[in-house]
Short mmCIF file of C-alpha atoms and ligand atoms in Angstrom, two decimals:
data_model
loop_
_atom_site.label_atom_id
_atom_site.label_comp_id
_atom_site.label_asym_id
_atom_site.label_seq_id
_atom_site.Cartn_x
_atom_site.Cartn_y
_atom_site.Cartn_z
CA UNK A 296 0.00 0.00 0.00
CA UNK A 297 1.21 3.29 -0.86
CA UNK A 298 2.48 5.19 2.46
CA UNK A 299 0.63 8.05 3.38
CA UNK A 300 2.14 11.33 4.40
CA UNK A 301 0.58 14.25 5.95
CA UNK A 302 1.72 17.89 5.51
CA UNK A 303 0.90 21.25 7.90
CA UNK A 304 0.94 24.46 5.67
CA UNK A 305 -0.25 22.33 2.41
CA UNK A 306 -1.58 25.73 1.21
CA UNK A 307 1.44 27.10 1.60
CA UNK A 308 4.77 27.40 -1.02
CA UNK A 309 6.57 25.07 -0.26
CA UNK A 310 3.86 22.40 1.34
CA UNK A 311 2.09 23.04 -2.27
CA UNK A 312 4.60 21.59 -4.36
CA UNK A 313 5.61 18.98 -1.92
CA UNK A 314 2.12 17.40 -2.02
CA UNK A 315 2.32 17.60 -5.94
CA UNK A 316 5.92 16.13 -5.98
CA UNK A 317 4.43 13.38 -3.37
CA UNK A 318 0.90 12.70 -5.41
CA UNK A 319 3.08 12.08 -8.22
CA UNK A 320 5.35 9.52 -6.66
CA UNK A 321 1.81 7.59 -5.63
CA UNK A 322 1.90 8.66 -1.84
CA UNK A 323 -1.32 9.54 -0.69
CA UNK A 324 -1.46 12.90 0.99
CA UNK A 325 -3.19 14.18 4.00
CA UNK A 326 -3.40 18.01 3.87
CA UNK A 327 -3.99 20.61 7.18
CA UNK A 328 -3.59 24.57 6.66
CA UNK A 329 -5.48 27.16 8.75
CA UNK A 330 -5.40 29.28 5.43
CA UNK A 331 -3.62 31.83 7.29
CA UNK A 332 -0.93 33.05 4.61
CA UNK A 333 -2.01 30.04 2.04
CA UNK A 334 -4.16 29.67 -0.48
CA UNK A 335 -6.53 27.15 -1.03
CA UNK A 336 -6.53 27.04 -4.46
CA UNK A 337 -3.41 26.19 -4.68
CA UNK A 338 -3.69 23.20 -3.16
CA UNK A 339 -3.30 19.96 -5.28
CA UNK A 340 -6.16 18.40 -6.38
CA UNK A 341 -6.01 14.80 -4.78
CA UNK A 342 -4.91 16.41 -1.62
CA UNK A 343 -7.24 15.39 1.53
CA UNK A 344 -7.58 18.82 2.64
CA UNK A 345 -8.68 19.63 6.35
CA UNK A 346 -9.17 23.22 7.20
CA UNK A 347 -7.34 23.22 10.85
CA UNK A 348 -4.84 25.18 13.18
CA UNK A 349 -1.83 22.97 13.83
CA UNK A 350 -2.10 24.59 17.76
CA UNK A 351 -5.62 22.58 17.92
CA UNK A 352 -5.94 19.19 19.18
CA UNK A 353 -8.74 18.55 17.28
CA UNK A 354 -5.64 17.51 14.31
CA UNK A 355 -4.65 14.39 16.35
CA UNK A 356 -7.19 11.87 14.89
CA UNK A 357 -6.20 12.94 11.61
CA UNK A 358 -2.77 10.88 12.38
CA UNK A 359 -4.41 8.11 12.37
CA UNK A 360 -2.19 5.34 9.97
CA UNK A 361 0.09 8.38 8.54
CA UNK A 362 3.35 6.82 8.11
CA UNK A 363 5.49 10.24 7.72
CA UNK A 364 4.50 13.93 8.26
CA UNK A 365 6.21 17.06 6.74
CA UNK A 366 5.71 19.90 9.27
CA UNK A 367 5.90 23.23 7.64
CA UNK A 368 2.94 25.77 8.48
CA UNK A 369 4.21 28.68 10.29
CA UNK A 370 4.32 32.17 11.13
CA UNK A 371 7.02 32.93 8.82
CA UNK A 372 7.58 36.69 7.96
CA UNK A 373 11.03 37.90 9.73
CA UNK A 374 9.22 41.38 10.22
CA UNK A 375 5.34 40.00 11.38
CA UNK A 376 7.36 37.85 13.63
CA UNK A 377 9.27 40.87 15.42
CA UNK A 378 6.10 42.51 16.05
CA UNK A 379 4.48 39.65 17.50
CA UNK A 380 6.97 37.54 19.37
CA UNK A 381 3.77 36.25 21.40
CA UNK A 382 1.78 34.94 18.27
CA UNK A 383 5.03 33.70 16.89
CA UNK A 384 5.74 31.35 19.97
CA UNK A 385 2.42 30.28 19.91
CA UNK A 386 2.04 29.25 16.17
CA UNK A 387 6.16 28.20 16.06
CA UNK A 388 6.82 26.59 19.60
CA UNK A 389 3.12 25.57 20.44
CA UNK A 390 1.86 24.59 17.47
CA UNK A 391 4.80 22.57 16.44
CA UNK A 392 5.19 20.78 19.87
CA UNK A 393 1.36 20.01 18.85
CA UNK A 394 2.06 17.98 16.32
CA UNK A 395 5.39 16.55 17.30
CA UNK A 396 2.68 15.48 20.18
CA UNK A 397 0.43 14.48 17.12
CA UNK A 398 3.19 12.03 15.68
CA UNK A 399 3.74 10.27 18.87
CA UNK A 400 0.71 9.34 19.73
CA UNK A 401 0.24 7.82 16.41
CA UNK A 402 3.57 6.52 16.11
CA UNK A 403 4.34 7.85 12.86
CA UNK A 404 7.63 6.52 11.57
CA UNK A 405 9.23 9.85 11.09
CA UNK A 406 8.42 14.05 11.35
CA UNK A 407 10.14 15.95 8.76
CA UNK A 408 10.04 19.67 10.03
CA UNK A 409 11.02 22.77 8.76
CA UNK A 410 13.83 24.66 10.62
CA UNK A 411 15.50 27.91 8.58
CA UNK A 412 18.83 29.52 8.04
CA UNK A 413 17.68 32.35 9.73
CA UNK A 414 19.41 30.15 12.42
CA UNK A 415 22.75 31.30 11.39
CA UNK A 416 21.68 34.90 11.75
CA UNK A 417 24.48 35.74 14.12
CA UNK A 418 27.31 33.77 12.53
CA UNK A 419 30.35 35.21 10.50
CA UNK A 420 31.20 31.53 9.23
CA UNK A 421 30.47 31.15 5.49
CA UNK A 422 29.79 28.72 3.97
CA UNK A 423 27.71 27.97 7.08
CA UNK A 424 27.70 24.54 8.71
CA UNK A 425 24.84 22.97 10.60
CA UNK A 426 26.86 23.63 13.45
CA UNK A 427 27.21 27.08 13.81
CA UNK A 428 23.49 28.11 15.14
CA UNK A 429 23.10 31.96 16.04
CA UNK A 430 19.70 32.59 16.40
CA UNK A 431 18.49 36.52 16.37
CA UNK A 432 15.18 36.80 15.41
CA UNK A 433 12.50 35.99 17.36
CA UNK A 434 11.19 33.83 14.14
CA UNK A 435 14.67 32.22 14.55
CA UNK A 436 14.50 31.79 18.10
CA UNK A 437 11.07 29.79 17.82
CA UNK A 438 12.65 27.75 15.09
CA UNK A 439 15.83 27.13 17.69
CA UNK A 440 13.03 25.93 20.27
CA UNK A 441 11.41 23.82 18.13
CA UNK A 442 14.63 22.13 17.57
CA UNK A 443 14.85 21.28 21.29
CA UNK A 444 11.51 19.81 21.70
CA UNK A 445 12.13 17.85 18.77
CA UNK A 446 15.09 16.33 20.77
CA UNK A 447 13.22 16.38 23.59
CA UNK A 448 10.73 14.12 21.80
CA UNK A 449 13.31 11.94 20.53
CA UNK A 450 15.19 11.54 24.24
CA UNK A 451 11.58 10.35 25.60
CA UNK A 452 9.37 9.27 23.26
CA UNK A 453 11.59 7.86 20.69
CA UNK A 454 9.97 9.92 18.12
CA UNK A 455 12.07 9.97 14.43
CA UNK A 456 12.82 13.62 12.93
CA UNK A 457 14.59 15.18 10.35
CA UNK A 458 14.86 18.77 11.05
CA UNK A 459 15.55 20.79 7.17
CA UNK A 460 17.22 24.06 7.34
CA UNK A 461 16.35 26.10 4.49
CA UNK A 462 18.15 29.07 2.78
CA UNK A 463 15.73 30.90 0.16
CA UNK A 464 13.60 28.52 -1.42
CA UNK A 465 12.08 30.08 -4.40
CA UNK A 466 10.18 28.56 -7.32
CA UNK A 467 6.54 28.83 -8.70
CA UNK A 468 3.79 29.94 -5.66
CA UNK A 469 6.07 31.37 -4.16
CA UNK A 470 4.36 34.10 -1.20
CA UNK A 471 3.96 37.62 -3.58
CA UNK A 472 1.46 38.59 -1.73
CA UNK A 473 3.34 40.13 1.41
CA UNK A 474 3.81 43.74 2.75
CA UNK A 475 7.55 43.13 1.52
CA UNK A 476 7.27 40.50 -1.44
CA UNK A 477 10.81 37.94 -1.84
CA UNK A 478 12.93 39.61 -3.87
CA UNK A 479 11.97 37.09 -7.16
CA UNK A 480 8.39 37.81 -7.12
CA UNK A 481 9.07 41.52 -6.40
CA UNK A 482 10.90 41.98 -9.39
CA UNK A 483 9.21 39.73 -11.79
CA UNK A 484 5.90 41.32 -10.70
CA UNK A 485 7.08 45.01 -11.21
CA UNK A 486 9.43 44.45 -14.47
CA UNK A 487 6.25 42.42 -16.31
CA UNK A 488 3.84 45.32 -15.23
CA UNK A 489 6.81 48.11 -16.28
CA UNK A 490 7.52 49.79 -13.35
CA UNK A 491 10.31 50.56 -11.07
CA UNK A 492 11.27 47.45 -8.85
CA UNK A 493 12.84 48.57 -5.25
CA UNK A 494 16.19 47.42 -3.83
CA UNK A 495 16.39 47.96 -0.17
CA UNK A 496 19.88 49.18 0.64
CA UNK A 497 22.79 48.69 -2.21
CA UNK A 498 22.03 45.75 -3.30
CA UNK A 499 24.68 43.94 -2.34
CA UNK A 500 23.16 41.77 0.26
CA UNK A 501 24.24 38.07 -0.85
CA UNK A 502 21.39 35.03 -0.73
CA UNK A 503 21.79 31.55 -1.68
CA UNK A 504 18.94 30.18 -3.46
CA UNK A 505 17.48 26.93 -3.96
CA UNK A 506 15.13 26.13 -6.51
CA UNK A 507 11.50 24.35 -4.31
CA UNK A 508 12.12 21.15 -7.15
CA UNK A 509 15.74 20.44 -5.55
CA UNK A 510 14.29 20.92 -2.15
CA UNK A 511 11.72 17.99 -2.96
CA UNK A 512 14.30 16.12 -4.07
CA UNK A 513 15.56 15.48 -0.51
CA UNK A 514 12.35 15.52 0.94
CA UNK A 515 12.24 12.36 -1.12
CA UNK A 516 15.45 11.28 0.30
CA UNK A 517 13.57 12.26 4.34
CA UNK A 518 11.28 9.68 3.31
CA UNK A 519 13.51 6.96 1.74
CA UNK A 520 16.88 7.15 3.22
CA UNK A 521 17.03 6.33 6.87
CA UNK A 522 20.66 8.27 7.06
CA UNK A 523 18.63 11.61 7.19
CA UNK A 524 17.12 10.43 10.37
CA UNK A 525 17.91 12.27 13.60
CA UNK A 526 19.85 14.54 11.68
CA UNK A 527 19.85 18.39 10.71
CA UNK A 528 20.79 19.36 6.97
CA UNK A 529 21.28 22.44 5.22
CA UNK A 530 19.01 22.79 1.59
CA UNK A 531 20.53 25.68 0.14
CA UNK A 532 22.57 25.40 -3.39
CA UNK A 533 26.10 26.49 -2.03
CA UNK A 534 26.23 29.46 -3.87
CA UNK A 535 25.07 33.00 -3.31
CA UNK A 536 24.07 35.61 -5.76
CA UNK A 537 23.77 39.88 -4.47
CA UNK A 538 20.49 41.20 -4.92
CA UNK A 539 21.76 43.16 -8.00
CA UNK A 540 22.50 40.28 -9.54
CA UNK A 541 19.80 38.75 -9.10
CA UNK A 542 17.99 42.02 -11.02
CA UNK A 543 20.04 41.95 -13.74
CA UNK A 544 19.58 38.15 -14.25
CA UNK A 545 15.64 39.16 -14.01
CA UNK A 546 15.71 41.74 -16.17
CA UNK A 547 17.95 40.44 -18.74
CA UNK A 548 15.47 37.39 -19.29
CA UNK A 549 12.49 39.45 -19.32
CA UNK A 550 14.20 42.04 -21.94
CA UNK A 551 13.94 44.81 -19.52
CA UNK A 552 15.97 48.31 -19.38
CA UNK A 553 14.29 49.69 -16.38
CA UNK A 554 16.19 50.53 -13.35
CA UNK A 555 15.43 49.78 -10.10
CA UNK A 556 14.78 52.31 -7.17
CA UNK A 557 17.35 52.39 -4.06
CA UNK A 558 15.39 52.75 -0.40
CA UNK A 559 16.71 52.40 3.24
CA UNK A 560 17.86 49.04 4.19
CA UNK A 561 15.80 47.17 6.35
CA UNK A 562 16.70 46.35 9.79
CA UNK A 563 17.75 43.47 11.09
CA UNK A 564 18.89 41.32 7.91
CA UNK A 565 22.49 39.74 7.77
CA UNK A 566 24.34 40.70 5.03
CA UNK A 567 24.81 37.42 3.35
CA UNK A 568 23.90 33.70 3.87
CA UNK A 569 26.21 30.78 1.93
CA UNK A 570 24.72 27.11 2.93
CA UNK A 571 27.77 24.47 3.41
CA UNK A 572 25.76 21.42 1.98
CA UNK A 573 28.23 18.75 2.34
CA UNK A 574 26.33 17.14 4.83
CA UNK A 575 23.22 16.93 2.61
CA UNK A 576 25.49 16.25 -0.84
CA UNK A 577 26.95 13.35 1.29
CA UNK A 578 24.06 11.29 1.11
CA UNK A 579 23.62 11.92 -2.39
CA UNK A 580 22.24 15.04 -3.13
CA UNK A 581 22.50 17.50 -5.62
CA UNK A 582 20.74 20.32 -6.26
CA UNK A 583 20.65 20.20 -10.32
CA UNK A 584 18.19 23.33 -11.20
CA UNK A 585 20.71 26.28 -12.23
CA UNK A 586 19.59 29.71 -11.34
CA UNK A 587 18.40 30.79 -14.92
CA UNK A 588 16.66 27.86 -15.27
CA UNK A 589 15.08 27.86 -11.97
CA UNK A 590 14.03 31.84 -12.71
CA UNK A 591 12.54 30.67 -15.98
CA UNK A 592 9.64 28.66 -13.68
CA UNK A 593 9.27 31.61 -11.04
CA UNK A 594 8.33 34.03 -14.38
CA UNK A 595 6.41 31.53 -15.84
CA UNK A 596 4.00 31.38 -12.41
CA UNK A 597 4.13 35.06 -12.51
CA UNK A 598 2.99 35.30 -15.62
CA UNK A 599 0.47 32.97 -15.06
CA UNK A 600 -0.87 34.96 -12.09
CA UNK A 601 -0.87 38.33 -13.63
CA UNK A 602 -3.04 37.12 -16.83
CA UNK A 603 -5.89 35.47 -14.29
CA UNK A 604 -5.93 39.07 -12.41
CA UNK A 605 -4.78 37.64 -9.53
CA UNK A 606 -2.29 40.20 -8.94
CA UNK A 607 -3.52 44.08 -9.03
N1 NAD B 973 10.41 29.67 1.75
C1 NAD B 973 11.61 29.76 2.29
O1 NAD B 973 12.55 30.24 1.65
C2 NAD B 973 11.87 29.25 3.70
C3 NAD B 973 13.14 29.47 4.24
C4 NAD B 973 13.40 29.01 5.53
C5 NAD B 973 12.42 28.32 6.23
N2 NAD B 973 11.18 28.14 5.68
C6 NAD B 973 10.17 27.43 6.47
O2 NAD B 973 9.55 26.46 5.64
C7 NAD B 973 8.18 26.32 5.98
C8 NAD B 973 7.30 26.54 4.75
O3 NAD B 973 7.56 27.83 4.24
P1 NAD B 973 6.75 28.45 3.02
O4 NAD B 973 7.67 29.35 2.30
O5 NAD B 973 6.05 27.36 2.26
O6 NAD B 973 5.70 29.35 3.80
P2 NAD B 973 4.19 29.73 3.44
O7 NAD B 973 3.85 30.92 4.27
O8 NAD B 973 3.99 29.80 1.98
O9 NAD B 973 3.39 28.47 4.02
C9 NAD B 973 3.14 28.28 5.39
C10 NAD B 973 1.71 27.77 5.54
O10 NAD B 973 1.44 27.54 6.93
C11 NAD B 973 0.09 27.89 7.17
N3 NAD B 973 -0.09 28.19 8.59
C12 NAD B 973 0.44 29.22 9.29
N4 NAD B 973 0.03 29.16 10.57
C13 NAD B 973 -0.75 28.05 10.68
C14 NAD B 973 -1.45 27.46 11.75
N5 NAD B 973 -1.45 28.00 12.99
N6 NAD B 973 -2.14 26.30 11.53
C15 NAD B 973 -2.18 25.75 10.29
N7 NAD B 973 -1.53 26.29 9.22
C16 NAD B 973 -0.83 27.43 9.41
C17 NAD B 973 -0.14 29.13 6.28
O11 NAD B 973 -1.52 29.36 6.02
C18 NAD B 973 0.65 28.77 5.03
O12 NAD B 973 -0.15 28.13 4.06
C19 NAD B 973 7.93 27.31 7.12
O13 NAD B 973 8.02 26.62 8.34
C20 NAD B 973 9.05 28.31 6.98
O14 NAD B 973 9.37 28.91 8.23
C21 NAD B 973 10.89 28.60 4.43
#
């Protein structure tokens, strides 16, 4: 019989293409989103939705015979976060102990979770290895938290985890619908419509990106290769790009002269993230989507958006 996953925040980015990658590979999928930041319409068709908050107990009986869960709803904007430190404990530290809860009463074989980079917030070590955990933020603290309880339900309850640190995942559905938009949809959406994209500070800030196929990819691997078990990795590509080069790259492939517009930097972002992936490339893994190509797939969603009216 085909194992049977469930993921928190199917609505979401990342938890949208997982379940298609997952329906595809003949898992059946078990889906739970508050419809907080997602959208329901994005999620797969084949997908058992349930409308739920991952903080309500009310989810447990829906981990009944689930052989792995991906846990990746949460309160996820850096900024949001700062102004709500309470909500973001609650949704981050609650709601994830919830279903960590969740998985060992139904003796799942293994929770998958999502952690961040914005661990390494604090650290001057790049390439970054798992190892060198700096949380800042208070969206990176209540990742760092979750982290413990996850030990804390290995230690007791013998409960499996693989705990997935990701650097900036971008792709098609990506979030573009934010106060402060990631930096691919912010540019795609301004160049297409022919006006001035923004660049906060010089635009020199360095990010490493990773493409959301390449991500699945070792998702895969969570599910099939018992080495990622009771492990943190790093999913980032090992390279960085500057926010102006990420513009020109945009620009070049739409055929666009316009300039962007300069603001204030915001606060509190570290200059540059660089994911050391040997840990993850040890098992296997490669990410194999190159930037341009990967950008090609972001536009194309875009696109796709801007001629249903989706975006104003
Ligand atoms: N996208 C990235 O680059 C990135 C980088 C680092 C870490 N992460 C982490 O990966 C995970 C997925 O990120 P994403 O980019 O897909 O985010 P997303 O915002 O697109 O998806 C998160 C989903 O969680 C749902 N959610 C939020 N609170 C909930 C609650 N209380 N109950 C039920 N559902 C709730 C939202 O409605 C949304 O659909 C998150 O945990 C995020 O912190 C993402």
């Amino acid at each position: 019989m085909a194992p049977k996953v469930l993921i928190t925040g199917v609505a979401g980015f990342i938890g949208s293409n997982l379940a298609d990658r997952l329906l595809q590979k003949g898992y059946k999928v078990v889906g739970v989103d508050n419809l907080a930041y997602g959208v329901e319409e994005q999620i797969p068709e084949g997908v058992d939705f349930h409308k739920m908050d991952i903080r309500d107990r009310a989810v447990y009986p829906l981990f009944h015979d689930i052989d792995y869960v991906f846990h990746l709803a949460a309160k996820n904007c850096i900024s949001d976060c700062q102004l709500d430190p309470v909500e973001t404990a609650d949704i981050n530290v609650r709601g994830t102990v919830n279903i960590f809860e969740a998985a060992k009463r139904a003796k799942v074989k293994k929770v998958i979770y999502a952690e961040s980079s914005a661990l390494y917030e604090g650290s001057n070590t790049l390439p970054t290895p798992e190892t060198d955990v700096k949380p800042e933020s208070f969206y990176a603290i209540s990742k760092f938290s979750s982290m413990y309880f996850a030990e804390g339900y290995a230690r007791f309850f013998n409960l499996k985890t693989t705990a997935l640190r990701y650097f900036c995942v971008y792709g098609p559905r990506q979030d573009y619908r934010r106060t402060i938009p990631p930096v691919f949809s912010a540019f795609i959406i301004k160049l297409l419509k022919g006006e001035q994209p923004t660049i906060y500070g010089t635009g020199e800030k360095r990010r490493d990106f990773i493409h959301v196929d390449d991500v699945n990819d070792f998702h895969e691997m969570c599910i099939t290769d018992d080495r990622t078990t009771g492990k943190v990795f790093n999913l980032g590509s090992g390279t960085n790009y500057s926010v102006n080069e990420i513009y020109s790259m945009i620009a070049s492939l739409l055929g666009s002269s316009v300039k962007p517009v300069y603001k204030p930097d915001l606060p509190g972002e570290a200059f540059a993230n660089l994911a050391d992936i040997s840990l993850a490339k040890s098992l296997g893994w490669r990410p194999r989507i190159s930037l341009k190509e990967g950008l090609q797939t972001s536009i194309e969603f875009i696109k796709g958006e801007l001629a249903k009216g989706k975006i104003p």
